[in-house]
Coordinates of C-alpha atoms in Angstrom, one line a residue:
X402 CA -47.9 47.2 56.4
X403 CA -48.2 45.1 53.3
X404 CA -47.1 48.1 51.1
X405 CA -44.0 48.5 53.2
X406 CA -43.0 44.8 52.9
X407 CA -43.6 45.0 49.1
X408 CA -41.6 48.1 48.9
X409 CA -38.8 46.6 50.8
X410 CA -38.8 43.5 48.3
X411 CA -38.6 45.9 45.4
X412 CA -35.7 47.8 46.9
X413 CA -33.8 44.6 47.6
X414 CA -34.3 43.4 44.0
X415 CA -33.0 46.8 42.7
X416 CA -30.0 46.6 45.0
X417 CA -29.2 43.1 43.7
X418 CA -29.3 44.3 40.0
X419 CA -27.2 47.3 40.9
X420 CA -24.5 45.1 42.5
X421 CA -24.5 42.7 39.6
X422 CA -24.3 45.5 37.1
X423 CA -21.3 46.9 39.0
X424 CA -19.5 43.6 38.8
X425 CA -20.3 43.0 35.1
X426 CA -19.1 46.5 34.2
X427 CA -15.8 46.0 36.1
X428 CA -15.2 42.7 34.5
X429 CA -16.1 44.2 31.1
X430 CA -13.6 47.0 31.3
X431 CA -10.9 44.8 32.5
X432 CA -11.5 42.4 29.5
X433 CA -11.4 45.3 27.1
X434 CA -8.0 46.5 28.5
X435 CA -6.5 43.1 28.6
X436 CA -7.7 41.6 25.3
X437 CA -6.3 43.6 22.4
X438 CA -8.9 42.2 19.8
X439 CA -11.9 42.7 22.1
X440 CA -14.9 43.9 19.9
X441 CA -15.6 47.6 20.0
X442 CA -19.3 46.7 20.8
X443 CA -18.0 45.9 24.4
X444 CA -17.4 49.5 25.0
X445 CA -21.0 50.5 23.8
X446 CA -22.5 47.7 26.1
X447 CA -20.4 48.9 29.1
X448 CA -21.7 52.4 28.5
X449 CA -25.2 51.3 28.3
X450 CA -24.8 49.3 31.6
X451 CA -23.4 52.3 33.4
X452 CA -26.4 54.2 32.2
X453 CA -28.7 51.4 33.4
X454 CA -26.9 51.5 36.7
X455 CA -27.6 55.3 37.1
X456 CA -31.3 54.7 36.5
X457 CA -31.4 52.0 39.0
X458 CA -29.7 54.1 41.6
X459 CA -32.2 56.8 41.0
X460 CA -35.1 54.3 41.4
X461 CA -33.6 53.1 44.6
X462 CA -33.2 56.5 46.0
X463 CA -36.9 57.3 45.1
X464 CA -38.0 54.3 47.1
X465 CA -35.8 55.3 50.1
X466 CA -37.1 58.9 50.2
X467 CA -40.7 58.3 49.6
X468 CA -42.0 57.3 52.9
X469 CA -45.7 57.6 52.0
X470 CA -45.4 55.2 49.0
X471 CA -48.1 57.0 47.1
X472 CA -50.3 54.3 45.4
X473 CA -49.6 55.4 41.9
X474 CA -45.7 55.3 42.2
X475 CA -45.8 52.2 44.2
X476 CA -47.8 50.3 41.7
X477 CA -45.4 51.3 38.9
X478 CA -42.3 50.0 40.9
X479 CA -44.1 46.8 42.0
X480 CA -44.8 46.0 38.4
X481 CA -41.1 46.1 37.8
X482 CA -40.5 43.3 40.5
X483 CA -43.1 40.8 39.2
X484 CA -41.9 37.4 38.2
X485 CA -40.5 37.6 34.7
X486 CA -40.6 41.5 35.0
X487 CA -38.1 44.2 34.1
X488 CA -35.8 43.5 37.1
X489 CA -35.6 39.8 36.2
X490 CA -34.9 40.8 32.6
X491 CA -32.0 43.0 33.8
X492 CA -30.5 40.0 35.6
X493 CA -30.8 37.9 32.5
X494 CA -29.2 40.4 30.1
X495 CA -26.4 40.9 32.7
X496 CA -25.7 37.2 32.8
X497 CA -25.7 37.1 29.0
X498 CA -23.1 39.9 28.8
X499 CA -21.0 38.0 31.4
X500 CA -21.1 34.9 29.3
X501 CA -19.9 36.8 26.2
X502 CA -17.0 38.3 28.1
X503 CA -16.0 34.9 29.6
X504 CA -16.1 33.5 26.0
X505 CA -13.7 36.2 24.9
X506 CA -11.3 35.4 27.8
X507 CA -11.3 31.7 27.2
X508 CA -10.6 32.2 23.4
X509 CA -7.6 34.5 23.5
X510 CA -5.7 32.4 20.9
X511 CA -8.5 32.2 18.4
X512 CA -9.4 35.9 19.1
X513 CA -10.4 36.9 15.6
X514 CA -13.4 34.4 15.4
X515 CA -14.2 35.0 19.1
X516 CA -14.3 38.8 18.7
X517 CA -16.5 38.6 15.6
X518 CA -19.0 36.2 17.3
X519 CA -18.9 38.1 20.6
X520 CA -19.5 41.5 18.8
X521 CA -22.6 40.2 17.2
X522 CA -24.0 39.0 20.5
X523 CA -23.1 42.3 22.2
X524 CA -24.9 44.3 19.6
X525 CA -28.2 42.3 20.2
X526 CA -27.7 42.8 23.9
X527 CA -27.3 46.5 23.6
X528 CA -30.8 46.8 22.0
X529 CA -32.2 44.8 25.0
X530 CA -30.5 47.1 27.5
X531 CA -31.9 50.2 25.8
X532 CA -35.4 48.8 26.0
X533 CA -35.0 48.0 29.7
X534 CA -33.8 51.5 30.4
X535 CA -36.9 52.9 28.7
X536 CA -39.1 50.7 30.9
X537 CA -37.2 51.9 34.1
X538 CA -37.6 55.6 33.1
X539 CA -41.3 55.1 32.8
X540 CA -41.3 53.5 36.3
X541 CA -39.6 56.8 37.5
X542 CA -42.5 58.9 36.0
X543 CA -44.9 56.8 37.9
X544 CA -47.0 56.4 34.7
X545 CA -48.5 52.9 35.7
X546 CA -50.7 52.5 32.6
X547 CA -48.0 53.5 30.1
X548 CA -45.5 51.2 32.0
X549 CA -47.9 48.3 31.8
X550 CA -48.3 48.8 28.1
X551 CA -44.5 49.1 27.6
X552 CA -43.9 46.0 29.7
X553 CA -46.4 44.1 27.6
X554 CA -44.7 45.2 24.5
X555 CA -41.2 44.3 25.9
X556 CA -42.6 40.8 26.8
X557 CA -43.9 40.5 23.2
X558 CA -40.6 41.5 21.8
X559 CA -38.7 39.4 24.2
X560 CA -40.8 36.4 23.2
X561 CA -40.2 37.1 19.5
X562 CA -36.4 37.4 20.2
X563 CA -36.6 34.1 22.2
X564 CA -38.3 32.4 19.2
X565 CA -35.8 33.9 16.8
X566 CA -33.0 32.9 19.2
X567 CA -34.3 29.4 19.4
X568 CA -34.3 29.2 15.5
X569 CA -30.8 30.5 15.4
X570 CA -29.7 28.1 18.2
X571 CA -31.4 25.2 16.2
X572 CA -29.5 26.2 13.0
X573 CA -26.2 26.5 15.0
X574 CA -26.8 23.2 16.5
X575 CA -27.3 21.7 13.1
X576 CA -24.1 23.4 11.9
X577 CA -22.3 22.2 15.0
X578 CA -23.6 18.7 14.5
X579 CA -22.4 18.8 10.9
X580 CA -19.0 20.0 11.9
X581 CA -18.7 17.3 14.6
X582 CA -19.6 14.7 12.1
X583 CA -16.9 16.0 9.7
X584 CA -14.3 16.3 12.5
X585 CA -15.3 12.8 13.7
X586 CA -14.8 11.5 10.2
X587 CA -11.5 13.2 9.7
X588 CA -10.4 12.0 13.2
X589 CA -11.3 8.5 12.2
X590 CA -9.5 8.8 8.9
X591 CA -6.3 10.2 10.7
X592 CA -6.6 7.4 13.4
X593 CA -7.0 4.8 10.6
X594 CA -4.0 6.3 8.7
X595 CA -1.9 6.3 11.8
X596 CA -2.9 2.8 12.7
X597 CA -2.2 1.6 9.1
X598 CA 1.2 3.3 9.3
X599 CA 1.9 1.7 12.6
X600 CA 1.0 -1.7 11.2
X601 CA 3.1 -1.1 8.1
X602 CA 6.1 0.1 10.2
X603 CA 5.7 -2.9 12.6
X604 CA 5.3 -5.3 9.6
X605 CA 8.6 -4.2 8.1
X606 CA 10.4 -4.2 11.5
X607 CA 9.2 -7.8 12.1
X608 CA 10.1 -8.8 8.6
X609 CA 13.7 -7.5 9.2
X610 CA 13.8 -9.2 12.5
X611 CA 12.7 -12.5 11.0
X612 CA 15.2 -12.8 8.2
X613 CA 17.6 -10.7 6.2
X614 CA 18.2 -13.6 3.8
X615 CA 17.3 -12.7 0.1
X616 CA 15.5 -15.9 -0.5
X617 CA 14.7 -15.0 -4.1
X618 CA 18.3 -14.4 -5.2
X619 CA 19.3 -18.3 -5.4
X620 CA 16.0 -19.0 -7.0
X621 CA 16.4 -16.3 -9.6
X622 CA 20.0 -17.4 -10.5
X623 CA 18.8 -21.0 -10.8
X624 CA 16.0 -20.1 -13.1
X625 CA 18.3 -18.2 -15.4
X626 CA 20.2 -21.5 -16.1
X627 CA 17.0 -23.3 -17.1
X628 CA 16.3 -24.0 -20.7
X629 CA 12.7 -24.3 -22.1
X630 CA 11.6 -27.8 -21.4
X631 CA 14.1 -28.3 -18.5
X632 CA 12.9 -30.8 -15.9
X633 CA 9.9 -31.9 -17.9
X634 CA 10.9 -35.6 -17.2
X635 CA 10.5 -35.0 -13.5
X636 CA 7.4 -32.8 -13.6
X637 CA 5.5 -35.3 -15.9
X638 CA 6.7 -38.2 -14.0
X639 CA 4.3 -40.5 -12.3
X640 CA 5.8 -40.2 -8.7
X641 CA 6.0 -36.4 -8.8
X642 CA 2.4 -36.0 -10.1
X643 CA 1.2 -38.2 -7.4
X644 CA 3.1 -36.4 -4.8
X645 CA 1.9 -33.0 -5.9
X646 CA -1.8 -34.2 -5.7
X647 CA -1.4 -35.9 -2.4
X648 CA -1.7 -33.9 0.8
X649 CA 1.1 -33.8 3.4
X650 CA 3.6 -36.0 1.6
X651 CA 7.4 -35.7 1.0
X652 CA 9.5 -35.9 -2.2
X653 CA 13.2 -36.4 -2.0
X654 CA 15.3 -35.8 -5.2
X655 CA 18.9 -36.8 -4.7
X656 CA 22.0 -37.1 -7.0
X657 CA 25.7 -36.7 -7.3
X658 CA 27.3 -33.2 -7.2
X659 CA 26.6 -31.2 -10.4
X660 CA 23.6 -33.2 -11.6
X661 CA 21.5 -30.1 -11.6
X662 CA 19.5 -30.5 -8.4
X663 CA 19.3 -26.8 -7.8
X664 CA 18.1 -26.1 -11.3
X665 CA 15.5 -28.9 -11.1
X666 CA 14.4 -27.5 -7.7
X667 CA 13.8 -24.2 -9.3
X668 CA 11.7 -25.8 -12.0
X669 CA 9.6 -27.6 -9.4
X670 CA 9.1 -24.3 -7.5
X671 CA 7.9 -22.5 -10.7
X672 CA 5.6 -25.4 -11.5
X673 CA 4.1 -25.3 -8.0
X674 CA 3.8 -21.4 -8.2
X675 CA 1.6 -21.8 -11.3
X676 CA -0.7 -24.1 -9.4
X677 CA -1.1 -21.7 -6.4
X678 CA -4.2 -19.8 -6.1
X679 CA -4.5 -16.0 -5.5
X680 CA -3.1 -14.6 -2.2
X681 CA -5.7 -14.4 0.7
X682 CA -7.3 -11.0 1.5
X683 CA -6.8 -11.5 5.2
X684 CA -5.4 -14.0 7.7
X685 CA -8.9 -15.2 8.3
X686 CA -9.3 -16.3 4.7
X687 CA -7.1 -19.3 3.8
X688 CA -5.4 -19.7 0.4
X689 CA -6.2 -22.8 -1.4
X690 CA -2.5 -23.5 -2.0
X691 CA 0.9 -21.7 -1.9
X692 CA 4.7 -22.4 -1.9
X693 CA 7.6 -21.3 0.2
X694 CA 11.1 -22.3 -0.4
X695 CA 14.7 -22.0 0.8
X696 CA 18.0 -22.7 -0.9
X697 CA 20.8 -23.8 1.4
X698 CA 24.1 -22.5 0.1
X699 CA 27.7 -23.4 1.4
X700 CA 28.8 -20.1 -0.1
X701 CA 26.6 -17.9 2.3
X702 CA 26.9 -18.4 6.0
X703 CA 23.3 -17.0 6.4
X704 CA 22.0 -19.9 4.2
X705 CA 23.6 -22.6 6.1
X706 CA 21.4 -22.8 9.3
X707 CA 18.0 -24.3 10.4
X708 CA 17.0 -21.1 12.0
X709 CA 17.6 -19.0 9.0
X710 CA 15.5 -21.5 6.9
X711 CA 12.6 -21.4 9.3
X712 CA 12.7 -17.5 9.6
X713 CA 12.7 -17.2 5.9
X714 CA 9.7 -19.6 5.4
X715 CA 7.8 -17.7 8.1
X716 CA 8.6 -14.4 6.4
X717 CA 7.4 -15.6 3.0
X718 CA 4.1 -16.8 4.6
X719 CA 3.6 -13.4 6.2
X720 CA 4.2 -11.8 2.8
X721 CA 1.2 -13.8 1.5
X722 CA -1.2 -12.4 4.1
X723 CA -2.5 -8.8 4.4
X724 CA -1.0 -8.5 7.9
X725 CA 1.5 -10.2 10.1
X726 CA -0.1 -13.2 11.8
X727 CA -0.6 -12.7 15.6
X728 CA 1.5 -15.8 16.3
X729 CA 4.5 -14.2 14.7
X730 CA 3.8 -10.8 16.4
X731 CA 3.7 -12.4 19.8
X732 CA 7.1 -14.2 19.2
X733 CA 8.6 -10.9 18.0
X734 CA 7.4 -9.1 21.2
X735 CA 9.1 -11.7 23.3
X736 CA 12.5 -11.5 21.5
X737 CA 12.6 -8.0 19.9
X738 CA 14.6 -6.4 22.9
X739 CA 16.7 -9.5 23.5
X740 CA 20.1 -10.4 22.1
X741 CA 19.0 -14.1 21.7
X742 CA 16.9 -15.5 18.9
X743 CA 14.0 -18.0 19.1
X744 CA 15.1 -21.7 19.0
X745 CA 14.4 -23.8 15.9
X746 CA 11.9 -25.6 18.0
X747 CA 10.0 -22.4 18.8
X748 CA 10.1 -21.3 15.2
X749 CA 8.9 -24.6 13.9
X750 CA 5.9 -24.5 16.3
X751 CA 5.0 -21.0 15.0
X752 CA 5.4 -22.2 11.3
X753 CA 3.1 -25.1 11.8
X754 CA 0.6 -22.9 13.6
X755 CA 0.5 -20.2 10.8
X756 CA 0.2 -22.9 8.1
X757 CA -2.7 -24.7 9.9
X758 CA -4.5 -21.5 10.7
X759 CA -4.1 -19.4 7.6
X760 CA -3.6 -21.8 4.7
X761 CA -5.3 -24.8 3.2
X762 CA -2.3 -26.3 1.4
X763 CA 1.3 -25.4 1.5
X764 CA 4.3 -26.7 -0.4
X765 CA 7.8 -26.3 1.2
X766 CA 10.6 -26.7 -1.1
X767 CA 14.2 -27.0 0.4
X768 CA 17.2 -27.3 -1.8
X769 CA 20.7 -28.7 -0.9
X770 CA 20.1 -30.1 2.5
X771 CA 23.7 -31.3 2.4
X772 CA 24.9 -27.7 2.4
X773 CA 23.3 -27.1 5.7
X774 CA 26.1 -26.8 8.4
X775 CA 24.0 -28.2 11.1
X776 CA 22.3 -31.3 9.8
X777 CA 22.0 -32.7 13.3
X778 CA 19.5 -29.9 14.0
X779 CA 17.9 -29.8 10.6
X780 CA 17.0 -33.4 10.2
X781 CA 15.0 -33.7 13.5
X782 CA 13.2 -30.5 12.6
X783 CA 12.2 -31.9 9.1
X784 CA 10.9 -35.0 10.9
X785 CA 8.7 -32.9 13.1
X786 CA 7.4 -30.9 10.1
X787 CA 6.6 -34.1 8.3
X788 CA 4.8 -35.5 11.3
X789 CA 2.6 -32.4 11.7
X790 CA 1.1 -33.2 8.3
X791 CA 0.6 -29.6 7.6
X792 CA 2.6 -29.2 4.3
X793 CA 3.8 -31.2 1.3
X794 CA 7.5 -31.2 1.2
X795 CA 10.1 -31.3 -1.6
X796 CA 13.7 -31.9 -0.8
X797 CA 16.9 -32.0 -2.8
X798 CA 20.4 -33.1 -1.7
X799 CA 23.3 -35.3 -2.3
X800 CA 22.9 -39.0 -1.2
X801 CA 24.8 -38.2 2.2
X802 CA 24.6 -41.2 4.6
X803 CA 23.0 -39.1 7.5
X804 CA 20.4 -37.6 5.2
X805 CA 19.7 -41.0 3.5
X806 CA 19.4 -42.7 7.0
X807 CA 17.1 -40.1 8.5
X808 CA 14.7 -40.0 5.5
X809 CA 14.6 -43.8 5.2
X810 CA 12.7 -43.8 8.5
X811 CA 9.6 -42.2 7.0
X812 CA 7.5 -43.0 4.1
X813 CA 8.3 -40.7 1.3
X814 CA 8.7 -40.4 -2.5
X815 CA 12.3 -40.8 -3.5
X816 CA 14.0 -40.3 -6.9
X817 CA 17.6 -40.4 -7.9
X818 CA 18.7 -38.4 -10.9
X819 CA 20.2 -40.7 -13.4
X820 CA 22.3 -39.8 -16.4
X821 CA 19.5 -40.9 -18.8
X822 CA 17.1 -38.5 -16.9
X823 CA 19.1 -35.4 -17.4
X824 CA 20.4 -36.2 -20.9
X825 CA 17.5 -34.2 -22.5
X826 CA 18.2 -31.3 -20.2
X827 CA 21.8 -31.2 -21.2
X828 CA 21.0 -31.5 -24.8
X829 CA 18.7 -28.5 -24.6
X830 CA 21.4 -26.5 -22.9
X831 CA 24.2 -27.4 -25.5
X832 CA 21.9 -26.7 -28.4
X833 CA 21.1 -23.3 -27.0
X834 CA 24.8 -22.5 -26.6
X835 CA 25.6 -23.6 -30.1
X836 CA 23.0 -21.2 -31.4
X837 CA 24.3 -18.4 -29.2
X838 CA 28.0 -18.8 -30.3
X839 CA 28.5 -17.4 -33.8
X840 CA 31.4 -19.6 -34.7
X841 CA 29.4 -22.7 -33.8
X842 CA 26.2 -21.5 -35.3
X843 CA 27.7 -21.4 -38.8
X844 CA 28.7 -25.1 -38.7
X845 CA 26.7 -27.6 -40.8
X846 CA 23.9 -29.4 -39.1
X847 CA 25.7 -32.9 -39.0
X848 CA 28.8 -31.4 -37.2
X849 CA 26.5 -29.6 -34.8
X850 CA 24.7 -32.8 -33.9
X851 CA 28.0 -34.6 -33.5
X852 CA 29.1 -31.9 -31.0
X853 CA 25.9 -32.3 -29.1
X854 CA 26.1 -36.0 -28.9
X855 CA 29.7 -35.9 -27.6
X856 CA 29.0 -33.3 -25.0
X857 CA 25.8 -35.0 -23.8
X858 CA 27.7 -38.4 -23.5
X859 CA 30.6 -36.9 -21.9
X860 CA 28.4 -35.0 -19.2
X861 CA 27.6 -38.3 -17.6
X862 CA 24.5 -37.1 -15.9
X863 CA 26.0 -33.7 -14.8
X864 CA 24.5 -30.3 -15.8
X865 CA 26.7 -27.9 -13.9

């Protein structure tokens, strides 16, 4: 009775292996037909599996027709069905073949690499199938002793292969880990590059949105009109020196038209630039001091409005940082898709926030307030900027009544350009022109001095 039950278990296991073999062979041949780059080793393995299937069918037939189950033959077959025995090994090798086939099917695009890798694995599998076939043939011969020794040798080889396989897997895992590390690094570099590009593109988009005014053009033109030593009387003066040292104060320089206010403003800007410290590395590291400026100009409509002035100042401050401050970004996101622009009050609020958060000391120089077309907007904005005590402000203008009245309401340094103040500047300019014009350069020194004195006296405090 026990032998019959054990025989039935062996038969069931053999049938299971036969069914699995049939399925794997069918899948394997279909894969070979459909995938042009399937490795030739697949054909060899399919042939070996068909041969294995034939031996298993013979074994099953032997069990079905042998009703007496002679002890010697039964023992040989029972050994095959032991846990970890030959039939179990057949199932394992079939699953390995199936995994290789599935791998080939999934990697049709990268088929060259997949075929090479799969071919190597199939070659190793073929050797295992050949050994299993030998063991099954011994079972058919009912040679129990030889079969036992063969199974022992098979297990020894299988264990050796397992250790070798583990070593290979370990090496492959190390290689995979290295590749993953490299890919991760490359991915991070690409992501960082894309992020920097996005930040750079966004930076220029925000700068264009803020202001299209070439704030440096007027400054450059004014600097060209300077002579060595121009404005020294102002720079070295007590009031200016005190204002420059003091925090959050205002200096107003006023005079008649043509007195050289713009040239003097450019001189002041250059002087303050020379006192500025290196640009901050990031928005979180404030500069010790910096200067931003704006020239109002009645000849250019873009340079006549309060909004344009504030946008230009914000743009200059953004240039001095490694990235656009988040406050400016937030404002840009609100208005970038709108036809309207931020109000002067909104722009001023952002300007004050940026100065207070990212800079230690800021000078703001504004030239020719009288050339602003909306002084009723500009002057209250200037008052708010002064009240915030976030910047030291330098202003130039004509002595217009509304400007004078507005600035008289706050405590500021004030200086009017007198004819005696600019006499030296005019003399420097005339002397340079005499040396530049050949017909004048050849005159005797006394005549040159007479020309200088006549022109300086006739200028009456006007430079341009």
